[in-house]
PDB file of C-alpha atoms in Angstrom:
ATOM      1  CA  MET A  82     -63.954 -22.078 -34.918  1.00  0.00           C
ATOM      2  CA  SER A  83     -62.914 -25.321 -33.310  1.00  0.00           C
ATOM      3  CA  ILE A  84     -62.054 -25.463 -29.684  1.00  0.00           C
ATOM      4  CA  ARG A  85     -58.431 -26.521 -29.559  1.00  0.00           C
ATOM      5  CA  VAL A  86     -57.787 -29.151 -26.861  1.00  0.00           C
ATOM      6  CA  LEU A  87     -54.601 -30.585 -25.291  1.00  0.00           C
ATOM      7  CA  VAL A  88     -54.934 -34.003 -23.682  1.00  0.00           C
ATOM      8  CA  ALA A  89     -52.544 -35.044 -20.857  1.00  0.00           C
ATOM      9  CA  ASP A  90     -52.601 -38.513 -19.370  1.00  0.00           C
ATOM     10  CA  ASP A  91     -49.751 -40.942 -18.589  1.00  0.00           C
ATOM     11  CA  GLN A  92     -51.800 -43.990 -19.705  1.00  0.00           C
ATOM     12  CA  ASP A  93     -51.546 -44.401 -23.504  1.00  0.00           C
ATOM     13  CA  ARG A  94     -54.880 -46.173 -23.909  1.00  0.00           C
ATOM     14  CA  VAL A  95     -56.756 -43.599 -21.812  1.00  0.00           C
ATOM     15  CA  ARG A  96     -55.075 -40.661 -23.509  1.00  0.00           C
ATOM     16  CA  ARG A  97     -55.872 -42.025 -26.966  1.00  0.00           C
ATOM     17  CA  GLY A  98     -59.428 -42.707 -25.955  1.00  0.00           C
ATOM     18  CA  LEU A  99     -59.959 -39.176 -24.652  1.00  0.00           C
ATOM     19  CA  ALA A 100     -58.430 -37.740 -27.783  1.00  0.00           C
ATOM     20  CA  ARG A 101     -60.862 -39.837 -29.945  1.00  0.00           C
ATOM     21  CA  LEU A 102     -63.798 -38.617 -27.897  1.00  0.00           C
ATOM     22  CA  ILE A 103     -62.835 -34.992 -28.318  1.00  0.00           C
ATOM     23  CA  ASP A 104     -62.082 -35.379 -32.075  1.00  0.00           C
ATOM     24  CA  ALA A 105     -65.528 -36.975 -32.524  1.00  0.00           C
ATOM     25  CA  GLN A 106     -67.214 -33.848 -31.206  1.00  0.00           C
ATOM     26  CA  PRO A 107     -68.327 -31.055 -33.517  1.00  0.00           C
ATOM     27  CA  ASN A 108     -66.169 -27.942 -33.301  1.00  0.00           C
ATOM     28  CA  MET A 109     -63.503 -29.541 -31.192  1.00  0.00           C
ATOM     29  CA  ALA A 110     -60.075 -30.728 -32.212  1.00  0.00           C
ATOM     30  CA  VAL A 111     -57.079 -32.323 -30.351  1.00  0.00           C
ATOM     31  CA  VAL A 112     -53.929 -30.320 -31.028  1.00  0.00           C
ATOM     32  CA  GLY A 113     -51.544 -32.283 -28.804  1.00  0.00           C
ATOM     33  CA  GLU A 114     -51.080 -35.192 -26.504  1.00  0.00           C
ATOM     34  CA  ALA A 115     -48.735 -35.476 -23.508  1.00  0.00           C
ATOM     35  CA  ALA A 116     -47.781 -38.500 -21.346  1.00  0.00           C
ATOM     36  CA  ASP A 117     -46.419 -36.417 -18.434  1.00  0.00           C
ATOM     37  CA  GLY A 118     -47.022 -33.077 -16.740  1.00  0.00           C
ATOM     38  CA  ALA A 119     -43.853 -31.403 -17.861  1.00  0.00           C
ATOM     39  CA  ARG A 120     -44.494 -32.238 -21.449  1.00  0.00           C
ATOM     40  CA  ALA A 121     -48.099 -30.916 -21.082  1.00  0.00           C
ATOM     41  CA  VAL A 122     -46.812 -27.597 -19.915  1.00  0.00           C
ATOM     42  CA  SER A 123     -44.289 -27.505 -22.736  1.00  0.00           C
ATOM     43  CA  LEU A 124     -46.842 -28.320 -25.403  1.00  0.00           C
ATOM     44  CA  ALA A 125     -49.358 -25.802 -23.969  1.00  0.00           C
ATOM     45  CA  ARG A 126     -46.781 -23.038 -24.298  1.00  0.00           C
ATOM     46  CA  SER A 127     -45.917 -23.928 -27.823  1.00  0.00           C
ATOM     47  CA  LEU A 128     -49.395 -24.951 -29.135  1.00  0.00           C
ATOM     48  CA  ARG A 129     -51.427 -22.545 -27.077  1.00  0.00           C
ATOM     49  CA  PRO A 130     -54.640 -24.713 -26.829  1.00  0.00           C
ATOM     50  CA  ASP A 131     -57.963 -23.269 -25.582  1.00  0.00           C
ATOM     51  CA  VAL A 132     -58.532 -26.087 -23.141  1.00  0.00           C
ATOM     52  CA  ALA A 133     -56.348 -28.771 -21.534  1.00  0.00           C
ATOM     53  CA  LEU A 134     -57.746 -32.055 -20.226  1.00  0.00           C
ATOM     54  CA  VAL A 135     -55.343 -33.117 -17.499  1.00  0.00           C
ATOM     55  CA  ASP A 136     -55.095 -36.157 -15.316  1.00  0.00           C
ATOM     56  CA  ILE A 137     -54.316 -35.753 -11.630  1.00  0.00           C
ATOM     57  CA  ARG A 138     -51.581 -38.373 -11.275  1.00  0.00           C
ATOM     58  CA  MET A 139     -48.800 -38.051 -13.888  1.00  0.00           C
ATOM     59  CA  PRO A 140     -44.966 -38.322 -13.707  1.00  0.00           C
ATOM     60  CA  ARG A 141     -42.660 -35.319 -13.589  1.00  0.00           C
ATOM     61  CA  LEU A 142     -45.432 -32.887 -12.847  1.00  0.00           C
ATOM     62  CA  ASP A 143     -48.784 -33.909 -11.502  1.00  0.00           C
ATOM     63  CA  GLY A 144     -52.157 -32.511 -12.668  1.00  0.00           C
ATOM     64  CA  LEU A 145     -52.307 -29.945  -9.854  1.00  0.00           C
ATOM     65  CA  ASP A 146     -48.874 -28.506 -10.669  1.00  0.00           C
ATOM     66  CA  VAL A 147     -49.823 -28.343 -14.344  1.00  0.00           C
ATOM     67  CA  THR A 148     -52.970 -26.541 -13.396  1.00  0.00           C
ATOM     68  CA  ARG A 149     -51.135 -24.001 -11.288  1.00  0.00           C
ATOM     69  CA  LEU A 150     -48.729 -23.340 -14.200  1.00  0.00           C
ATOM     70  CA  LEU A 151     -51.309 -23.100 -16.902  1.00  0.00           C
ATOM     71  CA  ALA A 152     -54.325 -21.531 -15.147  1.00  0.00           C
ATOM     72  CA  ALA A 153     -52.650 -18.848 -13.115  1.00  0.00           C
ATOM     73  CA  PRO A 154     -53.860 -15.286 -13.922  1.00  0.00           C
ATOM     74  CA  ASP A 155     -50.292 -14.339 -15.144  1.00  0.00           C
ATOM     75  CA  ALA A 156     -49.726 -17.613 -17.113  1.00  0.00           C
ATOM     76  CA  ASP A 157     -48.551 -17.279 -20.731  1.00  0.00           C
ATOM     77  CA  PRO A 158     -50.623 -18.691 -22.246  1.00  0.00           C
ATOM     78  CA  GLN A 159     -53.395 -18.929 -19.780  1.00  0.00           C
ATOM     79  CA  VAL A 160     -55.144 -22.195 -20.519  1.00  0.00           C
ATOM     80  CA  ARG A 161     -58.536 -23.403 -19.227  1.00  0.00           C
ATOM     81  CA  VAL A 162     -57.814 -26.692 -17.436  1.00  0.00           C
ATOM     82  CA  VAL A 163     -60.338 -29.458 -16.867  1.00  0.00           C
ATOM     83  CA  ILE A 164     -59.195 -32.218 -14.558  1.00  0.00           C
ATOM     84  CA  VAL A 165     -60.207 -35.648 -15.909  1.00  0.00           C
ATOM     85  CA  THR A 166     -59.429 -38.429 -13.428  1.00  0.00           C
ATOM     86  CA  THR A 167     -60.525 -41.643 -11.744  1.00  0.00           C
ATOM     87  CA  PHE A 168     -59.983 -40.129  -8.279  1.00  0.00           C
ATOM     88  CA  ASP A 169     -62.776 -38.251  -6.650  1.00  0.00           C
ATOM     89  CA  ALA A 170     -61.256 -37.677  -3.245  1.00  0.00           C
ATOM     90  CA  ASP A 171     -62.450 -34.406  -1.714  1.00  0.00           C
ATOM     91  CA  GLU A 172     -58.844 -33.123  -1.229  1.00  0.00           C
ATOM     92  CA  TYR A 173     -58.083 -33.491  -5.027  1.00  0.00           C
ATOM     93  CA  VAL A 174     -61.279 -31.683  -5.902  1.00  0.00           C
ATOM     94  CA  HIS A 175     -60.633 -28.786  -3.614  1.00  0.00           C
ATOM     95  CA  ALA A 176     -57.007 -28.536  -4.565  1.00  0.00           C
ATOM     96  CA  ALA A 177     -57.793 -28.559  -8.272  1.00  0.00           C
ATOM     97  CA  LEU A 178     -60.380 -25.821  -7.974  1.00  0.00           C
ATOM     98  CA  ARG A 179     -58.070 -23.706  -5.745  1.00  0.00           C
ATOM     99  CA  ALA A 180     -55.290 -24.111  -8.404  1.00  0.00           C
ATOM    100  CA  GLY A 181     -57.659 -22.692 -11.082  1.00  0.00           C
ATOM    101  CA  ALA A 182     -59.215 -25.703 -12.736  1.00  0.00           C
ATOM    102  CA  CYS A 183     -62.374 -24.920 -14.625  1.00  0.00           C
ATOM    103  CA  GLY A 184     -63.812 -28.349 -14.170  1.00  0.00           C
ATOM    104  CA  PHE A 185     -63.368 -31.802 -12.466  1.00  0.00           C
ATOM    105  CA  VAL A 186     -64.719 -34.730 -14.446  1.00  0.00           C
ATOM    106  CA  LEU A 187     -64.501 -38.425 -13.673  1.00  0.00           C
ATOM    107  CA  LYS A 188     -63.308 -40.566 -16.489  1.00  0.00           C
ATOM    108  CA  ARG A 189     -66.317 -42.838 -16.091  1.00  0.00           C
ATOM    109  CA  SER A 190     -68.672 -39.891 -16.605  1.00  0.00           C
ATOM    110  CA  GLY A 191     -68.888 -40.576 -20.321  1.00  0.00           C
ATOM    111  CA  PRO A 192     -68.277 -38.568 -23.583  1.00  0.00           C
ATOM    112  CA  ALA A 193     -71.334 -36.276 -23.246  1.00  0.00           C
ATOM    113  CA  LEU A 194     -70.320 -34.820 -19.987  1.00  0.00           C
ATOM    114  CA  LEU A 195     -66.600 -34.642 -21.037  1.00  0.00           C
ATOM    115  CA  ALA A 196     -67.660 -32.518 -24.090  1.00  0.00           C
ATOM    116  CA  GLU A 197     -69.941 -30.403 -21.869  1.00  0.00           C
ATOM    117  CA  ALA A 198     -67.015 -29.690 -19.596  1.00  0.00           C
ATOM    118  CA  VAL A 199     -64.853 -28.497 -22.418  1.00  0.00           C
ATOM    119  CA  ARG A 200     -67.542 -26.269 -23.744  1.00  0.00           C
ATOM    120  CA  ALA A 201     -68.281 -24.945 -20.186  1.00  0.00           C
ATOM    121  CA  ALA A 202     -64.576 -24.149 -19.709  1.00  0.00           C
ATOM    122  CA  MET A 203     -64.435 -22.369 -23.056  1.00  0.00           C
ATOM    123  CA  ALA A 204     -67.523 -20.268 -22.055  1.00  0.00           C
ATOM    124  CA  GLY A 205     -65.722 -19.296 -18.849  1.00  0.00           C
ATOM    125  CA  GLU A 206     -67.903 -21.542 -16.692  1.00  0.00           C
ATOM    126  CA  SER A 207     -67.142 -24.518 -14.450  1.00  0.00           C
ATOM    127  CA  LEU A 208     -68.485 -28.094 -14.558  1.00  0.00           C
ATOM    128  CA  ILE A 209     -67.961 -30.747 -11.930  1.00  0.00           C
ATOM    129  CA  SER A 210     -69.077 -34.375 -12.359  1.00  0.00           C
ATOM    130  CA  PRO A 211     -72.547 -34.663 -10.772  1.00  0.00           C
ATOM    131  CA  ALA A 212     -71.401 -37.445  -8.403  1.00  0.00           C
ATOM    132  CA  ILE A 213     -68.686 -35.102  -7.065  1.00  0.00           C
ATOM    133  CA  THR A 214     -71.088 -32.258  -6.765  1.00  0.00           C
ATOM    134  CA  VAL A 215     -73.068 -34.353  -4.274  1.00  0.00           C
ATOM    135  CA  LYS A 216     -70.055 -35.260  -2.309  1.00  0.00           C
ATOM    136  CA  LEU A 217     -68.973 -31.675  -2.003  1.00  0.00           C
ATOM    137  CA  LEU A 218     -72.381 -30.269  -0.993  1.00  0.00           C
ATOM    138  CA  ARG A 219     -74.148 -32.828   1.032  1.00  0.00           C
ATOM    139  CA  HIS A 220     -72.503 -31.478   4.201  1.00  0.00           C
ATOM    140  CA  LEU A 221     -74.244 -28.128   3.719  1.00  0.00           C
ATOM    141  CA  ALA A 222     -76.908 -27.869   6.332  1.00  0.00           C
ATOM    142  CA  PRO A 223     -80.150 -25.989   5.700  1.00  0.00           C
ATOM    143  CA  GLU A 224     -79.929 -22.402   6.895  1.00  0.00           C
ATOM    144  CA  ALA A 225     -81.170 -21.980  10.398  1.00  0.00           C
ATOM    145  CA  HIS A 226     -83.489 -19.088   9.579  1.00  0.00           C
ATOM    146  CA  ARG A 227     -86.549 -19.426   7.387  1.00  0.00           C
ATOM    147  CA  PRO A 228     -85.482 -19.922   3.833  1.00  0.00           C
ATOM    148  CA  PRO A 229     -86.173 -17.302   1.324  1.00  0.00           C
ATOM    149  CA  PRO A 230     -89.102 -17.638  -1.013  1.00  0.00           C
ATOM    150  CA  ASN A 231     -88.643 -20.098  -3.808  1.00  0.00           C
ATOM    151  CA  PRO A 232     -88.287 -18.183  -7.103  1.00  0.00           C
ATOM    152  CA  LEU A 233     -88.526 -21.398  -9.207  1.00  0.00           C
ATOM    153  CA  THR A 234     -91.599 -22.985 -10.667  1.00  0.00           C
ATOM    154  CA  PRO A 235     -92.654 -26.423  -9.354  1.00  0.00           C
ATOM    155  CA  ARG A 236     -91.051 -28.074 -12.436  1.00  0.00           C
ATOM    156  CA  GLU A 237     -87.895 -26.075 -12.045  1.00  0.00           C
ATOM    157  CA  THR A 238     -87.680 -26.983  -8.350  1.00  0.00           C
ATOM    158  CA  GLU A 239     -88.091 -30.627  -9.266  1.00  0.00           C
ATOM    159  CA  LEU A 240     -85.344 -30.385 -11.786  1.00  0.00           C
ATOM    160  CA  ALA A 241     -83.101 -28.538  -9.329  1.00  0.00           C
ATOM    161  CA  ARG A 242     -83.541 -31.318  -6.778  1.00  0.00           C
ATOM    162  CA  LEU A 243     -82.361 -33.872  -9.380  1.00  0.00           C
ATOM    163  CA  VAL A 244     -79.345 -31.698 -10.041  1.00  0.00           C
ATOM    164  CA  ALA A 245     -78.590 -31.805  -6.278  1.00  0.00           C
ATOM    165  CA  ARG A 246     -78.902 -35.601  -6.345  1.00  0.00           C
ATOM    166  CA  GLY A 247     -76.022 -35.647  -8.863  1.00  0.00           C
ATOM    167  CA  LEU A 248     -77.938 -36.590 -11.976  1.00  0.00           C
ATOM    168  CA  SER A 249     -76.543 -35.621 -15.331  1.00  0.00           C
ATOM    169  CA  ASN A 250     -78.628 -33.867 -17.959  1.00  0.00           C
ATOM    170  CA  ALA A 251     -79.260 -37.174 -19.750  1.00  0.00           C
ATOM    171  CA  ASP A 252     -80.339 -38.788 -16.411  1.00  0.00           C
ATOM    172  CA  ILE A 253     -82.688 -35.897 -15.701  1.00  0.00           C
ATOM    173  CA  ALA A 254     -84.229 -36.110 -19.075  1.00  0.00           C
ATOM    174  CA  ALA A 255     -84.931 -39.783 -18.646  1.00  0.00           C
ATOM    175  CA  GLU A 256     -86.337 -39.252 -15.073  1.00  0.00           C
ATOM    176  CA  LEU A 257     -88.734 -36.550 -16.245  1.00  0.00           C
ATOM    177  CA  PHE A 258     -89.488 -37.914 -19.680  1.00  0.00           C
ATOM    178  CA  ILE A 259     -88.340 -34.802 -21.431  1.00  0.00           C
ATOM    179  CA  SER A 260     -85.525 -34.106 -23.961  1.00  0.00           C
ATOM    180  CA  VAL A 261     -82.022 -33.098 -22.997  1.00  0.00           C
ATOM    181  CA  GLY A 262     -82.635 -29.791 -24.890  1.00  0.00           C
ATOM    182  CA  THR A 263     -85.600 -29.112 -22.506  1.00  0.00           C
ATOM    183  CA  VAL A 264     -83.390 -29.909 -19.517  1.00  0.00           C
ATOM    184  CA  LYS A 265     -80.820 -27.426 -20.678  1.00  0.00           C
ATOM    185  CA  THR A 266     -83.464 -24.741 -21.253  1.00  0.00           C
ATOM    186  CA  HIS A 267     -84.800 -25.326 -17.721  1.00  0.00           C
ATOM    187  CA  LEU A 268     -81.279 -25.199 -16.278  1.00  0.00           C
ATOM    188  CA  ALA A 269     -80.580 -21.835 -17.984  1.00  0.00           C
ATOM    189  CA  SER A 270     -83.778 -20.437 -16.486  1.00  0.00           C
ATOM    190  CA  ILE A 271     -82.944 -21.796 -13.045  1.00  0.00           C
ATOM    191  CA  GLN A 272     -79.373 -20.386 -13.122  1.00  0.00           C
ATOM    192  CA  ALA A 273     -80.726 -17.001 -14.089  1.00  0.00           C
ATOM    193  CA  LYS A 274     -83.335 -16.947 -11.247  1.00  0.00           C
ATOM    194  CA  LEU A 275     -80.887 -18.140  -8.698  1.00  0.00           C
ATOM    195  CA  ASN A 276     -77.908 -16.119 -10.016  1.00  0.00           C
ATOM    196  CA  ALA A 277     -76.036 -19.441 -10.021  1.00  0.00           C
ATOM    197  CA  ALA A 278     -72.888 -19.726 -12.236  1.00  0.00           C
ATOM    198  CA  ASN A 279     -73.457 -23.436 -12.992  1.00  0.00           C
ATOM    199  CA  ARG A 280     -75.109 -26.588 -11.732  1.00  0.00           C
ATOM    200  CA  VAL A 281     -72.944 -26.613  -8.620  1.00  0.00           C
ATOM    201  CA  GLY A 282     -74.549 -23.379  -7.664  1.00  0.00           C
ATOM    202  CA  ILE A 283     -77.993 -24.855  -8.199  1.00  0.00           C
ATOM    203  CA  ALA A 284     -77.155 -27.879  -6.157  1.00  0.00           C
ATOM    204  CA  ALA A 285     -75.777 -25.670  -3.317  1.00  0.00           C
ATOM    205  CA  TRP A 286     -79.058 -23.681  -3.290  1.00  0.00           C
ATOM    206  CA  CYS A 287     -80.986 -26.908  -2.832  1.00  0.00           C
ATOM    207  CA  TRP A 288     -78.897 -28.005   0.074  1.00  0.00           C
ATOM    208  CA  GLN A 289     -78.738 -24.681   1.793  1.00  0.00           C
ATOM    209  CA  THR A 290     -82.460 -24.099   1.569  1.00  0.00           C
ATOM    210  CA  GLY A 291     -83.455 -27.535   2.666  1.00  0.00           C
ATOM    211  CA  ARG A 292     -84.926 -28.533  -0.679  1.00  0.00           C
ATOM    212  CA  ALA A 293     -82.431 -31.260  -1.538  1.00  0.00           C
ATOM    213  CA  ASP A 294     -83.442 -34.847  -1.101  1.00  0.00           C
ATOM    214  CA  PRO A 295     -82.098 -36.318   2.164  1.00  0.00           C
ATOM    215  CA  VAL A 296     -78.937 -38.343   1.807  1.00  0.00           C
ATOM    216  CA  ALA A 297     -79.343 -41.935   2.988  1.00  0.00           C
TER     217      ALA A 297
END
């Protein structure tokens, strides 16, 4: 079955572009488009999409209000919301995640990451643009006590460090001269060993255990 997606953005060109990207993906279909937040909520309630791609700044209701209305536990329907925006300010990211967003993706991230965010939301997981992951986690200092033993193989540790640097799956594949499919296989193994829900958890483990590359 196709993942049914609602796209909400007040810029016509951007909204149409996002819709084309989604419609070009296998097993995804855009079921509605909204140019403001109030319309997005109305369409969500009538069309009942699986996932809503929502911009932060929109008239009538902004993306954070839309997220609170659609992603709340008692919302009807409860829609998985992925914020898609040009703004990566920390306060926006934290507010969106607190409001219940399943992901936070920068518009410049490209179609592959956007599609990955939709699939992650559908699977009940979260995906945050790699560049934002670094901003959120670089303040984490290594734990004062001796870090626990590393459960990862050397190759997995190398890959985890690249996740902590903010590289996408495609970037990691190019860096290590492996396929994107192999990267995904390694990530699945790393998540299982670290009991991490997603790549954010992998990056946090690197920073907290002192295994992330120092930030210049």
